[in-house]
XYZ file of N, CA and C in Angstrom:
591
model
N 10.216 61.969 19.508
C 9.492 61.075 18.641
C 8.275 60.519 19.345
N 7.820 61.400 20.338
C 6.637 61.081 21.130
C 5.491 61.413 20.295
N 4.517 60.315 19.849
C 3.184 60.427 18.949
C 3.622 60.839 17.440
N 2.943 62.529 17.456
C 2.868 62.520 15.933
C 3.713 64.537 16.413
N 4.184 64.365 17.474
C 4.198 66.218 18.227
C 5.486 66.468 17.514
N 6.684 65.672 16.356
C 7.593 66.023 15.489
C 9.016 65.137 16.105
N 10.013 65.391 16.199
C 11.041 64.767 16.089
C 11.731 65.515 17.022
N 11.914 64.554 18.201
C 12.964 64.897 19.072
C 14.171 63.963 19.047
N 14.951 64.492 19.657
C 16.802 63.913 19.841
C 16.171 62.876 21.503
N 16.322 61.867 20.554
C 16.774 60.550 22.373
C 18.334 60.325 22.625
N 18.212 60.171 23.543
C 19.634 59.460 24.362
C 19.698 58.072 24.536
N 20.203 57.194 24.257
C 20.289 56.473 25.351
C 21.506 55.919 24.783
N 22.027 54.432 25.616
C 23.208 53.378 25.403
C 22.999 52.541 25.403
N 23.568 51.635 24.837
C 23.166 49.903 24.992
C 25.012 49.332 25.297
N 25.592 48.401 25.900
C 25.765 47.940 26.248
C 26.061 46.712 25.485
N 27.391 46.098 24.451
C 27.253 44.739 23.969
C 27.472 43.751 24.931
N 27.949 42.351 24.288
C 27.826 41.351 25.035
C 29.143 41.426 25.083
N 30.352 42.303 24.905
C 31.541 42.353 25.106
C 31.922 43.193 25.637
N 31.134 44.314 26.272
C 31.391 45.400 27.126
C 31.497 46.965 26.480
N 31.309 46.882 25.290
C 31.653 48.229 24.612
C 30.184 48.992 24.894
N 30.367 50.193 25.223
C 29.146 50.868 24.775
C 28.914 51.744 23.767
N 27.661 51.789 23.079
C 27.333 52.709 22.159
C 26.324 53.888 22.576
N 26.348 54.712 21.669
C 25.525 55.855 22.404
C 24.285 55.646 20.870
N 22.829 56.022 21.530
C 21.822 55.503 20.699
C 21.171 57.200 20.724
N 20.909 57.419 19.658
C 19.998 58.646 19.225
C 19.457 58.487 17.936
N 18.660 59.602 18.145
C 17.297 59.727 16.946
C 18.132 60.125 15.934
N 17.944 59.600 14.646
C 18.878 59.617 13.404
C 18.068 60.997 12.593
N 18.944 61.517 11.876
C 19.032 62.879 11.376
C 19.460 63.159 10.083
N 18.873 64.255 9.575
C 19.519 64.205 8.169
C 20.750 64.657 7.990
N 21.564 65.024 9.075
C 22.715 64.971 9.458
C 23.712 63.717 8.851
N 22.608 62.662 9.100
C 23.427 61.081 9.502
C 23.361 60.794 7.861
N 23.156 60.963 6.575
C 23.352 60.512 5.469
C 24.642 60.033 5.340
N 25.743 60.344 5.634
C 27.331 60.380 5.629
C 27.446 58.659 6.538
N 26.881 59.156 7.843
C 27.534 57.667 8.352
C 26.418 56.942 8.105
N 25.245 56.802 7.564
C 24.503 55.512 7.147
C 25.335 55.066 5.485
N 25.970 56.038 4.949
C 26.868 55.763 3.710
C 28.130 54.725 4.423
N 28.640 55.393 5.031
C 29.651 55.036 5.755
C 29.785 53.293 6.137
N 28.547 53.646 6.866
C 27.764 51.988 7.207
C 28.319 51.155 6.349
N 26.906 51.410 5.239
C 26.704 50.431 3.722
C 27.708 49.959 3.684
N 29.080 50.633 3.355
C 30.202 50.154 2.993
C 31.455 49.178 3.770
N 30.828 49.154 5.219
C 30.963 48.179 6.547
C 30.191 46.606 6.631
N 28.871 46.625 5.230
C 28.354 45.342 5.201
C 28.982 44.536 4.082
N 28.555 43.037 4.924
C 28.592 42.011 4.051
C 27.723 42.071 2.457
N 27.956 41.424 1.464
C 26.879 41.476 0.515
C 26.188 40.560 1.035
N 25.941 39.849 1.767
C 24.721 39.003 2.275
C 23.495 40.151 3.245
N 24.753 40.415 4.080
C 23.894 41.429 4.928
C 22.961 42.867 3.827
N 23.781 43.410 3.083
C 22.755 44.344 1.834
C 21.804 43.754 0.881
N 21.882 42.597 0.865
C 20.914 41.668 0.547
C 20.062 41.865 0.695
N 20.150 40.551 2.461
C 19.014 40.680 3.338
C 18.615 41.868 3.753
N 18.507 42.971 4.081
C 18.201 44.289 4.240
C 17.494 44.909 2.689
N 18.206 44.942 1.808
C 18.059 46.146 1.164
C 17.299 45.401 0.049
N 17.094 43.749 0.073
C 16.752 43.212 -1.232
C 17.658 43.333 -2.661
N 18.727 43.679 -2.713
C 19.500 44.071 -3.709
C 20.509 43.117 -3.478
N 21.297 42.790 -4.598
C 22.825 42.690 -4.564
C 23.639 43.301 -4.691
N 24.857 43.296 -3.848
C 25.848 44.764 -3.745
C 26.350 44.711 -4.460
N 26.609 44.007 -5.602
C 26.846 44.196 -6.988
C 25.991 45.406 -7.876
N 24.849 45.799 -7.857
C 23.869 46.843 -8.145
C 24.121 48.371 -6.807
N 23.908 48.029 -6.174
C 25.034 48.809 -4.886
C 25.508 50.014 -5.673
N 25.132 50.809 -6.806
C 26.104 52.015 -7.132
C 26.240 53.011 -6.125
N 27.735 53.703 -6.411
C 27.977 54.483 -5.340
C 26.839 55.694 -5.271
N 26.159 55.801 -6.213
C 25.207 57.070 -6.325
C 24.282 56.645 -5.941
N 23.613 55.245 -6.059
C 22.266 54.685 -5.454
C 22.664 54.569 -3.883
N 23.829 54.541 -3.416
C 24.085 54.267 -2.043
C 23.989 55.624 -1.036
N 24.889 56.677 -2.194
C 24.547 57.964 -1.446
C 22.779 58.738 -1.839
N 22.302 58.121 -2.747
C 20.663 58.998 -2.472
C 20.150 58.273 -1.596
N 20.071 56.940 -1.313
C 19.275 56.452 -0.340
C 19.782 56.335 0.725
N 21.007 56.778 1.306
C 21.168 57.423 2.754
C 20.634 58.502 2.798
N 20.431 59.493 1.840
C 20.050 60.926 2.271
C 18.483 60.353 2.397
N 17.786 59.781 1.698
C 16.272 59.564 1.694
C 16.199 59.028 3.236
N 16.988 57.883 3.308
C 16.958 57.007 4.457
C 17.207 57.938 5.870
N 17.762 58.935 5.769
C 18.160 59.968 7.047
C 17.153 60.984 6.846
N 16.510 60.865 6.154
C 15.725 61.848 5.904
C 14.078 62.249 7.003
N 14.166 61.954 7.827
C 12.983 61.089 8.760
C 11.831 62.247 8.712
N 10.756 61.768 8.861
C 9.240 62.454 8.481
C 9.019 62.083 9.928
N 9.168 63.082 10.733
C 8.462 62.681 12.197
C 7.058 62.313 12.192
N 6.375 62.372 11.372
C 4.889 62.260 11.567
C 4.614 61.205 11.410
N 5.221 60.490 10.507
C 4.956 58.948 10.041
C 6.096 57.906 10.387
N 7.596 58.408 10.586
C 8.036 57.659 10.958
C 9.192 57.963 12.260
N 9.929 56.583 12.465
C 10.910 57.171 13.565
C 12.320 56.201 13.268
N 13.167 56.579 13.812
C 14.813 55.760 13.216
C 15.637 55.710 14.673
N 15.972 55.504 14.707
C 17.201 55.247 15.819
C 18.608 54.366 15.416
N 20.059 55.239 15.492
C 20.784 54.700 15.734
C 21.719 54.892 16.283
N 22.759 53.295 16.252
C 23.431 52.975 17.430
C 24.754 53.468 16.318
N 25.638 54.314 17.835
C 27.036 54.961 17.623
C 28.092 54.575 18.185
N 29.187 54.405 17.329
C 30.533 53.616 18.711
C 31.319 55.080 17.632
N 32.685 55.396 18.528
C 33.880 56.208 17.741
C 34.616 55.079 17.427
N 35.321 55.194 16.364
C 36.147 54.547 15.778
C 37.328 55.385 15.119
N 38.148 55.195 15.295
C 39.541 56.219 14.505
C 39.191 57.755 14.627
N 38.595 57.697 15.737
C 38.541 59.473 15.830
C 37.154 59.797 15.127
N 36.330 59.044 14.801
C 34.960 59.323 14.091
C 33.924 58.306 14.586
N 32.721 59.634 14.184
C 31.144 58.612 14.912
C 30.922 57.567 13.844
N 30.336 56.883 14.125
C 29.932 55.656 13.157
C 29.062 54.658 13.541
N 28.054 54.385 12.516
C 26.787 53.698 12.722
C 27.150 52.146 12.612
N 26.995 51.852 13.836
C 26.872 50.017 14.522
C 25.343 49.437 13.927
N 24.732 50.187 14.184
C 23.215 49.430 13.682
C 21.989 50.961 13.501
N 20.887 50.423 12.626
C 20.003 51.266 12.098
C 18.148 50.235 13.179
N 17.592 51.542 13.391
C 16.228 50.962 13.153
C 15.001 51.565 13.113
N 14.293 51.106 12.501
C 13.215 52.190 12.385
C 12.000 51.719 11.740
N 10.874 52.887 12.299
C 9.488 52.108 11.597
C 8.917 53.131 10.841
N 8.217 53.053 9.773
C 7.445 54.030 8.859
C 6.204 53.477 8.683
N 4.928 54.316 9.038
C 3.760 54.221 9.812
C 3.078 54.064 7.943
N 2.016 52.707 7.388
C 2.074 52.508 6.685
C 0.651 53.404 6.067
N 0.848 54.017 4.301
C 0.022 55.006 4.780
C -1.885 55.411 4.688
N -2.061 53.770 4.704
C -2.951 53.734 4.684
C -4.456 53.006 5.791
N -3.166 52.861 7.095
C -3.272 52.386 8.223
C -2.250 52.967 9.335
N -2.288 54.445 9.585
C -1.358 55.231 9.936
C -1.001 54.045 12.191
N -1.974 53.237 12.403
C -1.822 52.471 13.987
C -0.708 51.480 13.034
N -0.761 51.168 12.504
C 0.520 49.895 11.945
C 1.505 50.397 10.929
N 2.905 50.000 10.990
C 4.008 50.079 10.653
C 4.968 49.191 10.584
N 5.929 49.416 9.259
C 6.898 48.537 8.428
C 7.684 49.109 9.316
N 8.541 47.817 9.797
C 10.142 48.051 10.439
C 10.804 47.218 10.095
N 12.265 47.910 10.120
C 13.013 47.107 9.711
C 14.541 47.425 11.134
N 15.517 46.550 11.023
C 16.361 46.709 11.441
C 17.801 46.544 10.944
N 18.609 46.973 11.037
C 20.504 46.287 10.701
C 21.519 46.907 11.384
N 22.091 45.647 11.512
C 23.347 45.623 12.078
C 24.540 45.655 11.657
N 25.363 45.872 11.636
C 26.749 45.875 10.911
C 27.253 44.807 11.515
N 27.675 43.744 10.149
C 28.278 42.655 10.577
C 29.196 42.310 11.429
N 30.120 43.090 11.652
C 31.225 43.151 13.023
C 30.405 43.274 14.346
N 29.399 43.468 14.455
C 28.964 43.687 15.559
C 27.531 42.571 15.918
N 27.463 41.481 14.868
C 26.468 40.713 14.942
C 26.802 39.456 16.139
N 25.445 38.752 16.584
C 25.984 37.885 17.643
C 26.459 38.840 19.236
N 26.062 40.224 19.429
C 26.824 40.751 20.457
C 25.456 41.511 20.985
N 24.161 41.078 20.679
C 22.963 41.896 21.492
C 22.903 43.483 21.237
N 23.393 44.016 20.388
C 22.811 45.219 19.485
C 21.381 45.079 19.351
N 21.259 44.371 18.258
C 20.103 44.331 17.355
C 18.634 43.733 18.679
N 19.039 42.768 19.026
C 17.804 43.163 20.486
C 17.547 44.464 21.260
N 18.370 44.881 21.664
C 18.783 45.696 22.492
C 18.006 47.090 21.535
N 18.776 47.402 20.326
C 18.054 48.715 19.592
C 16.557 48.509 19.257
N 16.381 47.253 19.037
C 14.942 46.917 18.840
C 13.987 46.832 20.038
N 14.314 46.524 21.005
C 13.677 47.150 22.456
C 13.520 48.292 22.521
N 14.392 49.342 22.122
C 14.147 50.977 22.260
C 14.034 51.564 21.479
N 13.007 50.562 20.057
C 12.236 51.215 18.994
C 11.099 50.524 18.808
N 10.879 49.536 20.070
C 9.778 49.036 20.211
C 8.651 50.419 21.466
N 9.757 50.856 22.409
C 9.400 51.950 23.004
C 8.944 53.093 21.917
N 9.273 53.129 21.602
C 9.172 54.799 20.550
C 7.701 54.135 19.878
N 8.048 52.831 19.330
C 5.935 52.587 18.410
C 5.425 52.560 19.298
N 5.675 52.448 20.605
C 4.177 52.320 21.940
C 4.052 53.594 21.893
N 5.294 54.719 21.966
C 4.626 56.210 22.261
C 4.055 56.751 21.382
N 4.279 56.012 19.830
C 3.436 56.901 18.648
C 1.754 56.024 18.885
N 1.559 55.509 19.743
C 0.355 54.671 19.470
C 0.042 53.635 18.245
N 1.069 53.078 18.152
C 1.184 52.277 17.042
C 0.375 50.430 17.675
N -0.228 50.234 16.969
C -0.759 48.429 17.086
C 0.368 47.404 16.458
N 0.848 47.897 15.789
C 1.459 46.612 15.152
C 2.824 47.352 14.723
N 3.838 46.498 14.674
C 4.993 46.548 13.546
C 4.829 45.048 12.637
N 5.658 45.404 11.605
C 5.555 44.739 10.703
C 7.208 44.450 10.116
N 7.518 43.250 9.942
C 8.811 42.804 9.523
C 8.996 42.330 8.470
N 8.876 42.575 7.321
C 9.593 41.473 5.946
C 11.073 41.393 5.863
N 11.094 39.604 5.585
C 12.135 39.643 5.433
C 12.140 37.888 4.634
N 13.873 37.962 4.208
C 13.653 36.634 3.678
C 13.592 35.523 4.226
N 12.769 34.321 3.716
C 12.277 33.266 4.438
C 13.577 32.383 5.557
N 14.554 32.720 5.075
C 15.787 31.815 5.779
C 16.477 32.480 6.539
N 16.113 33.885 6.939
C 16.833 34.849 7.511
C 16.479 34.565 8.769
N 16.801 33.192 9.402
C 16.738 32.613 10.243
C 16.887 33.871 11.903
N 18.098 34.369 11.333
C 18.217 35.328 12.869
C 17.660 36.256 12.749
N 16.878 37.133 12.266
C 15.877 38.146 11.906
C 14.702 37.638 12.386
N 14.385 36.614 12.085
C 13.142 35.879 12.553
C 13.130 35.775 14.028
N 14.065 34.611 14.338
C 14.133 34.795 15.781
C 14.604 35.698 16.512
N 15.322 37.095 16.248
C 14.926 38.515 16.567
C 13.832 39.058 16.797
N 12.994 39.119 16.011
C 11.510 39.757 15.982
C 10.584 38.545 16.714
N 10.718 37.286 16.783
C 9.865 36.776 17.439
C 10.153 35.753 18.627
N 11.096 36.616 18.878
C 11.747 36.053 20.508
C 11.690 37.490 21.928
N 10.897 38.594 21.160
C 10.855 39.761 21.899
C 9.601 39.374 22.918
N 8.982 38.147 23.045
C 8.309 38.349 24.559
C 6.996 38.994 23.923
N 6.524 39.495 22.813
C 5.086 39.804 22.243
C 4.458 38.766 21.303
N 3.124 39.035 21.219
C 2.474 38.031 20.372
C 2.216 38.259 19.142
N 2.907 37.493 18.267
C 3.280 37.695 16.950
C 2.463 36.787 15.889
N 2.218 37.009 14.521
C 1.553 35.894 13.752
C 2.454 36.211 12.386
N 2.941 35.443 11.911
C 3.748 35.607 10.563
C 3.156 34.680 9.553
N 3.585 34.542 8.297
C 3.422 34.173 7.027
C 4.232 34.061 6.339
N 4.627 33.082 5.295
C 5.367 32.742 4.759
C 5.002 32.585 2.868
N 5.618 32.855 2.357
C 5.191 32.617 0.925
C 6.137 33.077 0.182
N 6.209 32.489 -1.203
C 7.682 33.449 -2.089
C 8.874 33.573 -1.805
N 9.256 32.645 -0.401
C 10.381 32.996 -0.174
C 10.330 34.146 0.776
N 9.459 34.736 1.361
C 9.522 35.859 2.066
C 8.809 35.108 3.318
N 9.069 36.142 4.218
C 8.179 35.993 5.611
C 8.018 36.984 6.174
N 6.567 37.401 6.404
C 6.173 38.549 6.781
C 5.846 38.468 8.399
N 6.184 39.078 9.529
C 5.875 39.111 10.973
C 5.344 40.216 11.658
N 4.104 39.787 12.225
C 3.457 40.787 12.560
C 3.859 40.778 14.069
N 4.027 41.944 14.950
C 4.253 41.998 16.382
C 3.443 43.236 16.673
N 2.244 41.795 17.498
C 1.329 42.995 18.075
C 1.724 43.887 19.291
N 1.364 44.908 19.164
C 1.945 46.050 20.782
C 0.714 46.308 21.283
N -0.361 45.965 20.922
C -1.234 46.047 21.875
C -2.005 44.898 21.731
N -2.794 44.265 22.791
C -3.330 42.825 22.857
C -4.647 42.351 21.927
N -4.939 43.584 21.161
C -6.523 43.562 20.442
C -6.282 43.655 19.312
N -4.436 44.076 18.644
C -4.323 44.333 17.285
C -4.134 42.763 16.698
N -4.649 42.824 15.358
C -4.842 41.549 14.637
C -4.447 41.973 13.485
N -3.141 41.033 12.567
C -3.104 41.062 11.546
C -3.507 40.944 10.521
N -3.359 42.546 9.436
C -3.576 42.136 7.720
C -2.717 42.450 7.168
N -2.136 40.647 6.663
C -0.818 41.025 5.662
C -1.370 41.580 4.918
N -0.255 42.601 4.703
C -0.076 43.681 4.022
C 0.984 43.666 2.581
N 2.176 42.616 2.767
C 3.019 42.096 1.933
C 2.814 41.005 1.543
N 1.981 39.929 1.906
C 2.076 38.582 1.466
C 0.706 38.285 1.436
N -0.076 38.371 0.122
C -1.605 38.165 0.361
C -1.944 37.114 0.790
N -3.043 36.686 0.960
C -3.497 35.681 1.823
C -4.076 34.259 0.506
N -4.102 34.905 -0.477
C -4.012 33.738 -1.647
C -3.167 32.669 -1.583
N -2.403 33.519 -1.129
C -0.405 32.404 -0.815
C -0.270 31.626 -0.272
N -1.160 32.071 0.910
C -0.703 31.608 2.482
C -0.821 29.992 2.684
């Protein structure tokens, strides 16, 4: 997932705050099954906050096309990474993350992240977001970009406790966060016009 040269397989592990390790690789259209798998491991708060929906709307058919879309990765524009523990004899997705290069400003990109609630509070979601903050420096990316909802208090201080210089916005109930990766990129919300602000 170096630049725009297509889609390679990463390695790596992270390490929780309870000692388990997971094994972290580049997500695949392979992975439709356990990002399904996932879904059905969250809170309805957590598919909420993520997906904007209520898991009440959640159909099992809207859940399985948008894992296949969602595994579906366009190396050119975007990149995914996720985190794997075995469980009962099977792989299974602990957390998702990924950025899709926006397409009319191919240096800046929408990211998002999630965690599976059993595993929240345990340094996942830092941890995967550090080594998909690596992957936008190698695509030459300026910015990521975070929406999310205004009270999603730990999302927030996720994305803007990473040690970069960030400028966010607030409006509608939403909050948009920009995290610059390089020191000259300057934000244009892109989700929250500036009428709002």
């Amino acid at each position: 997932m170096n630049d725009q040269r297509g889609h390679q397989l990463r390695l790596s592990t992270i390490t929780t705050r309870d000692g388990r390790t997971l094994r972290v690789r580049s997500l695949t259209a392979t992975d439709a099954d356990v990002l399904e798998r996932m879904f059905y491991r969250l809170s309805p708060e957590s598919i909420y906050r993520r997906f904007f929906i209520a898991a009440e709307h959640a159909s099992p058919e809207l859940v399985r096309k948008s894992a296949q879309r969602l595994a579906a990765i366009k190396p050119h524009r975007e990149a995914a990474l996720v985190a794997l523990a075995d469980e009962n004899g099977r792989e299974e997705a602990i957390a998702v993350a990924r950025f899709a290069r926006l397409p009319h400003n191919p240096k800046v990109a929408e990211a998002s992240i999630l965690v599976r609630d059993d595993y929240h509070g345990l340094g996942v979601g830092r941890a995967l977001l550090e080594l998909l903050l690596d992957e936008a420096r190698a695509a030459n990316l300026e910015r990521l970009i975070f929406l999310t909802h205004a009270d999603n208090t730990a999302m927030i201080r996720l994305a803007t406790g990473l040690g970069l210089p960030f400028h966010g916005r607030h409006a509608d109930g939403l909050y948009e966060i920009h995290l610059l990766l390089q020191p000259q990129a300057v934000p244009e919300y892109e989700f929250i016009g500036t009428a709002r602000g």
